[in-house]
CSV table of N, CA and C in Angstrom, one decimal:
chain,number,residue,atom,x,y,z
A,186,PRO,N,97.4,-57.2,86.4
A,186,PRO,CA,98.1,-56.4,86.9
A,186,PRO,C,97.7,-54.9,87.9
A,187,TRP,N,96.8,-54.5,87.6
A,187,TRP,CA,96.4,-53.8,88.6
A,187,TRP,C,96.1,-53.9,90.4
A,188,GLU,N,95.7,-55.8,90.7
A,188,GLU,CA,95.2,-56.3,92.0
A,188,GLU,C,96.9,-56.1,92.1
A,189,SER,N,97.6,-57.0,91.7
A,189,SER,CA,98.9,-56.8,92.3
A,189,SER,C,99.8,-55.7,92.4
A,190,PHE,N,99.4,-54.3,92.0
A,190,PHE,CA,100.3,-53.0,92.5
A,190,PHE,C,99.4,-52.9,93.8
A,191,GLU,N,98.0,-53.1,94.3
A,191,GLU,CA,97.0,-52.6,95.0
A,191,GLU,C,98.1,-53.6,95.9
A,192,LYS,N,97.9,-54.6,95.9
A,192,LYS,CA,98.4,-55.2,96.9
A,192,LYS,C,99.7,-55.5,97.3
A,193,ALA,N,100.9,-55.0,96.5
A,193,ALA,CA,102.6,-54.3,96.6
A,193,ALA,C,102.2,-53.0,97.7
A,194,VAL,N,101.6,-52.1,97.2
A,194,VAL,CA,101.5,-51.2,98.2
A,194,VAL,C,101.6,-51.0,99.1
A,195,VAL,N,100.1,-52.2,99.8
A,195,VAL,CA,99.8,-52.1,101.6
A,195,VAL,C,100.9,-52.9,102.2
A,196,ASP,N,101.4,-53.9,101.4
A,196,ASP,CA,102.3,-55.0,102.4
A,196,ASP,C,103.6,-54.9,101.2
A,197,GLY,N,103.5,-54.3,100.4
A,197,GLY,CA,105.0,-55.6,99.3
A,197,GLY,C,106.5,-54.4,99.8
A,198,SER,N,108.0,-54.9,98.9
A,198,SER,CA,108.0,-54.4,99.3
A,198,SER,C,109.0,-53.3,98.3
A,199,MET,N,109.9,-52.3,98.0
A,199,MET,CA,109.7,-51.1,97.1
A,199,MET,C,109.9,-51.6,95.6
A,200,ASP,N,110.4,-53.4,95.4
A,200,ASP,CA,111.3,-53.4,94.5
A,200,ASP,C,110.1,-54.1,93.9
A,201,GLN,N,108.6,-54.6,94.7
A,201,GLN,CA,108.0,-55.6,94.2
A,201,GLN,C,107.1,-54.2,93.6
A,202,ILE,N,106.6,-53.1,94.5
A,202,ILE,CA,106.0,-51.8,93.8
A,202,ILE,C,106.5,-51.7,92.8
A,203,TYR,N,107.7,-51.9,92.5
A,203,TYR,CA,108.3,-51.1,91.3
A,203,TYR,C,108.5,-52.4,90.1
A,204,ILE,N,108.2,-53.2,90.7
A,204,ILE,CA,107.9,-54.9,88.9
A,204,ILE,C,106.4,-54.5,88.8
A,205,CYS,N,105.3,-54.1,90.1
A,205,CYS,CA,104.1,-53.7,89.0
A,205,CYS,C,104.2,-52.4,88.6
A,206,ILE,N,105.1,-52.0,89.2
A,206,ILE,CA,104.5,-50.6,88.1
A,206,ILE,C,104.7,-50.1,87.0
A,207,GLN,N,105.3,-51.5,86.7
A,207,GLN,CA,106.0,-51.6,85.2
A,207,GLN,C,105.2,-52.4,84.6
A,208,LEU,N,104.6,-53.1,85.6
A,208,LEU,CA,103.4,-54.3,84.4
A,208,LEU,C,101.9,-53.5,84.1
A,209,LEU,N,101.3,-52.3,84.7
A,209,LEU,CA,100.4,-51.9,84.8
A,209,LEU,C,100.0,-51.2,83.5
A,210,ASP,N,98.8,-51.7,83.2
A,210,ASP,CA,98.7,-50.7,81.9
A,210,ASP,C,98.8,-49.2,81.8
A,211,GLU,N,98.7,-48.2,80.5
A,211,GLU,CA,98.7,-47.4,80.7
A,211,GLU,C,97.9,-46.5,81.1
A,212,LYS,N,96.6,-47.3,81.2
A,212,LYS,CA,95.4,-46.8,81.6
A,212,LYS,C,94.9,-46.0,83.1
A,213,ASP,N,96.0,-46.9,83.6
A,213,ASP,CA,96.0,-47.8,84.9
A,213,ASP,C,96.9,-46.4,86.1
A,214,HIS,N,98.3,-45.5,84.9
A,214,HIS,CA,98.7,-45.2,85.6
A,214,HIS,C,98.4,-43.7,86.7
A,215,ASP,N,97.6,-42.8,86.1
A,215,ASP,CA,96.7,-41.5,86.8
A,215,ASP,C,96.4,-42.4,88.0
A,216,ARG,N,96.0,-43.4,88.4
A,216,ARG,CA,95.2,-44.0,89.0
A,216,ARG,C,96.4,-44.6,90.6
A,217,ALA,N,97.7,-45.3,89.9
A,217,ALA,CA,98.4,-45.5,90.6
A,217,ALA,C,98.9,-43.9,90.7
A,218,ALA,N,99.5,-43.4,90.4
A,218,ALA,CA,100.0,-42.2,90.4
A,218,ALA,C,99.3,-41.7,91.8
A,219,THR,N,98.0,-41.5,92.4
A,219,THR,CA,97.1,-40.9,93.1
A,219,THR,C,97.5,-41.6,94.0
A,220,ILE,N,97.5,-43.5,94.3
A,220,ILE,CA,98.0,-43.9,95.7
A,220,ILE,C,99.4,-43.7,96.1
A,221,LEU,N,100.0,-43.7,94.7
A,221,LEU,CA,101.5,-42.9,95.2
A,221,LEU,C,102.0,-41.6,96.0
A,222,ILE,N,100.7,-40.5,95.3
A,222,ILE,CA,100.8,-39.1,95.4
A,222,ILE,C,100.5,-39.2,97.2
A,223,GLN,N,99.2,-40.0,97.8
A,223,GLN,CA,98.8,-40.0,99.4
A,223,GLN,C,100.3,-40.9,99.9
A,224,LYS,N,100.7,-41.8,99.3
A,224,LYS,CA,102.1,-42.1,100.0
A,224,LYS,C,102.6,-41.3,100.4
A,225,LEU,N,103.4,-40.1,99.5
A,225,LEU,CA,104.4,-39.2,99.5
A,225,LEU,C,103.6,-38.7,100.8
A,226,ALA,N,102.6,-38.5,100.8
A,226,ALA,CA,101.4,-37.5,101.8
A,226,ALA,C,101.9,-38.0,103.6
A,227,ASN,N,101.5,-38.8,103.4
A,227,ASN,CA,101.2,-39.5,104.5
A,227,ASN,C,102.7,-39.9,105.5
A,228,ALA,N,103.4,-39.9,104.3
A,228,ALA,CA,105.3,-40.6,104.8
A,228,ALA,C,105.5,-39.8,106.1
A,229,LYS,N,106.3,-40.4,107.3
A,229,LYS,CA,106.7,-39.1,108.4
A,229,LYS,C,108.0,-39.2,107.8
A,230,THR,N,109.1,-39.9,107.3
A,230,THR,CA,110.2,-39.6,107.3
A,230,THR,C,110.8,-39.5,106.4
A,231,VAL,N,111.8,-38.9,106.0
A,231,VAL,CA,113.0,-38.6,104.9
A,231,VAL,C,112.7,-39.7,103.9
A,232,GLU,N,113.2,-40.9,104.6
A,232,GLU,CA,113.3,-42.4,104.1
A,232,GLU,C,111.8,-42.6,102.9
A,233,GLY,N,111.0,-42.6,103.9
A,233,GLY,CA,109.8,-43.2,103.7
A,233,GLY,C,109.4,-42.2,102.6
A,234,LYS,N,109.5,-40.6,102.2
A,234,LYS,CA,109.4,-39.2,101.2
A,234,LYS,C,109.9,-40.2,100.0
A,235,THR,N,111.5,-40.2,100.0
A,235,THR,CA,112.4,-40.6,98.9
A,235,THR,C,112.1,-41.4,98.2
A,236,TYR,N,111.4,-42.9,99.1
A,236,TYR,CA,110.3,-43.5,98.8
A,236,TYR,C,109.7,-43.7,97.7
A,237,ALA,N,108.9,-43.2,98.2
A,237,ALA,CA,107.1,-42.9,97.0
A,237,ALA,C,107.3,-41.5,96.2
A,238,HIS,N,108.8,-41.0,96.5
A,238,HIS,CA,109.2,-39.9,94.9
A,238,HIS,C,109.5,-41.5,94.4
A,239,ASN,N,110.5,-42.1,94.6
A,239,ASN,CA,111.3,-42.8,93.4
A,239,ASN,C,110.1,-43.8,92.9
A,240,LEU,N,109.1,-44.1,93.4
A,240,LEU,CA,108.4,-45.0,93.2
A,240,LEU,C,107.6,-44.1,91.4
A,241,LEU,N,106.8,-42.8,92.1
A,241,LEU,CA,106.6,-42.2,91.6
A,241,LEU,C,107.3,-40.9,90.1
A,242,LYS,N,108.6,-41.3,90.4
A,242,LYS,CA,109.0,-41.0,89.3
A,242,LYS,C,110.0,-42.5,88.4
A,243,ALA,N,110.0,-43.6,88.8
A,243,ALA,CA,109.8,-44.6,88.1
A,243,ALA,C,108.2,-44.6,87.3
A,244,LEU,N,107.2,-44.2,88.1
A,244,LEU,CA,105.5,-43.9,86.9
A,244,LEU,C,105.7,-43.6,86.1
A,245,THR,N,106.0,-42.5,86.2
A,245,THR,CA,106.4,-40.9,85.1
A,245,THR,C,106.9,-40.6,84.5
A,246,GLY,N,108.2,-40.8,84.8
A,246,GLY,CA,108.8,-40.5,84.8
A,246,GLY,C,109.8,-38.7,85.1
A,247,GLN,N,108.4,-38.3,86.1
A,247,GLN,CA,108.8,-37.5,86.4
A,247,GLN,C,109.6,-36.7,88.1
A,248,ALA,N,110.0,-35.7,87.3
A,248,ALA,CA,111.1,-35.9,89.0
A,248,ALA,C,110.5,-34.7,89.6
A,249,LEU,N,110.2,-34.9,90.9
A,249,LEU,CA,109.2,-34.0,91.3
A,249,LEU,C,109.4,-33.5,93.3
A,250,GLY,N,110.5,-34.5,93.3
A,250,GLY,CA,111.0,-33.8,94.3
A,250,GLY,C,109.3,-34.8,95.7
A,251,THR,N,109.6,-34.3,97.2
A,251,THR,CA,109.4,-34.9,98.0
A,251,THR,C,107.9,-34.4,98.2
A,252,ASP,N,107.8,-33.3,97.6
A,252,ASP,CA,106.6,-32.3,98.3
A,252,ASP,C,105.0,-32.5,97.6
A,253,PRO,N,104.1,-33.1,98.2
A,253,PRO,CA,102.9,-34.2,97.7
A,253,PRO,C,102.4,-32.9,96.9
A,254,ARG,N,102.5,-31.7,97.4
A,254,ARG,CA,101.5,-30.8,96.4
A,254,ARG,C,101.7,-30.5,94.7
A,255,ARG,N,103.5,-30.8,95.2
A,255,ARG,CA,104.1,-30.1,93.1
A,255,ARG,C,103.3,-31.8,92.5
A,256,TRP,N,103.3,-32.9,93.2
A,256,TRP,CA,102.7,-34.0,92.3
A,256,TRP,C,101.0,-33.6,92.0
A,257,GLU,N,100.1,-33.4,93.2
A,257,GLU,CA,99.2,-33.2,93.2
A,257,GLU,C,98.7,-31.7,92.0
A,258,VAL,N,99.5,-31.0,92.1
A,258,VAL,CA,98.9,-30.4,90.9
A,258,VAL,C,99.7,-30.7,89.6
A,259,TRP,N,100.9,-31.7,89.5
A,259,TRP,CA,101.4,-31.8,88.5
A,259,TRP,C,100.3,-33.1,87.6
A,260,LEU,N,99.2,-33.7,88.5
A,260,LEU,CA,98.6,-34.6,87.7
A,260,LEU,C,97.0,-34.4,87.3
A,261,GLN,N,97.1,-32.5,88.5
A,261,GLN,CA,95.6,-32.5,87.9
A,261,GLN,C,95.5,-31.5,86.4
A,262,ALA,N,96.8,-30.8,86.2
A,262,ALA,CA,97.3,-30.4,84.7
A,262,ALA,C,97.6,-31.4,83.7
A,263,ARG,N,97.9,-32.6,84.3
A,263,ARG,CA,97.4,-33.4,83.1
A,263,ARG,C,96.4,-34.0,82.9
A,264,ASP,N,95.7,-33.8,83.8
A,264,ASP,CA,94.1,-34.1,83.7
A,264,ASP,C,93.3,-33.3,83.2
A,265,THR,N,93.9,-32.1,83.1
A,265,THR,CA,93.1,-30.9,82.3
A,265,THR,C,93.8,-30.4,80.8
A,266,GLU,N,94.6,-31.4,80.5
A,266,GLU,CA,95.1,-31.4,79.4
A,266,GLU,C,94.6,-32.8,79.0
A,267,ARG,N,94.1,-33.4,79.1
A,267,ARG,CA,94.1,-34.9,78.4
A,267,ARG,C,92.3,-34.1,78.7
A,268,ASP,N,92.0,-33.8,79.2
A,268,ASP,CA,90.3,-33.1,78.4
A,268,ASP,C,90.3,-32.0,78.0
A,269,LYS,N,91.3,-31.3,77.3
A,269,LYS,CA,91.1,-31.0,76.5
A,269,LYS,C,91.1,-31.6,75.4
A,270,LYS,N,92.3,-32.7,75.6
A,270,LYS,CA,92.8,-33.1,74.1
A,270,LYS,C,90.9,-33.9,72.9
A,271,LYS,N,89.8,-34.0,74.5
A,271,LYS,CA,89.1,-35.3,73.8
A,271,LYS,C,88.2,-34.5,73.4
A,272,LYS,N,88.4,-33.2,73.2
A,272,LYS,CA,86.7,-31.9,73.1
A,272,LYS,C,87.6,-31.7,72.1
């Protein structure tokens, strides 16, 4: 599923990426979120930003808007929380 996700992000449609997101293993969600946050940050149009936001929302269940910094903060907080649970 990870390879399919990476390929879909490069040259797939939103529907293809969405399907790949649904098939990802839980362990790959943060990696996928990182890629989608980068896609959001690089988007030049409102449509592109909305597209990336909708994919992030589908992946994470979060609705943090189109500001990539909010997503980065959320992902860092999630990593911090996960690290605390490991200790």
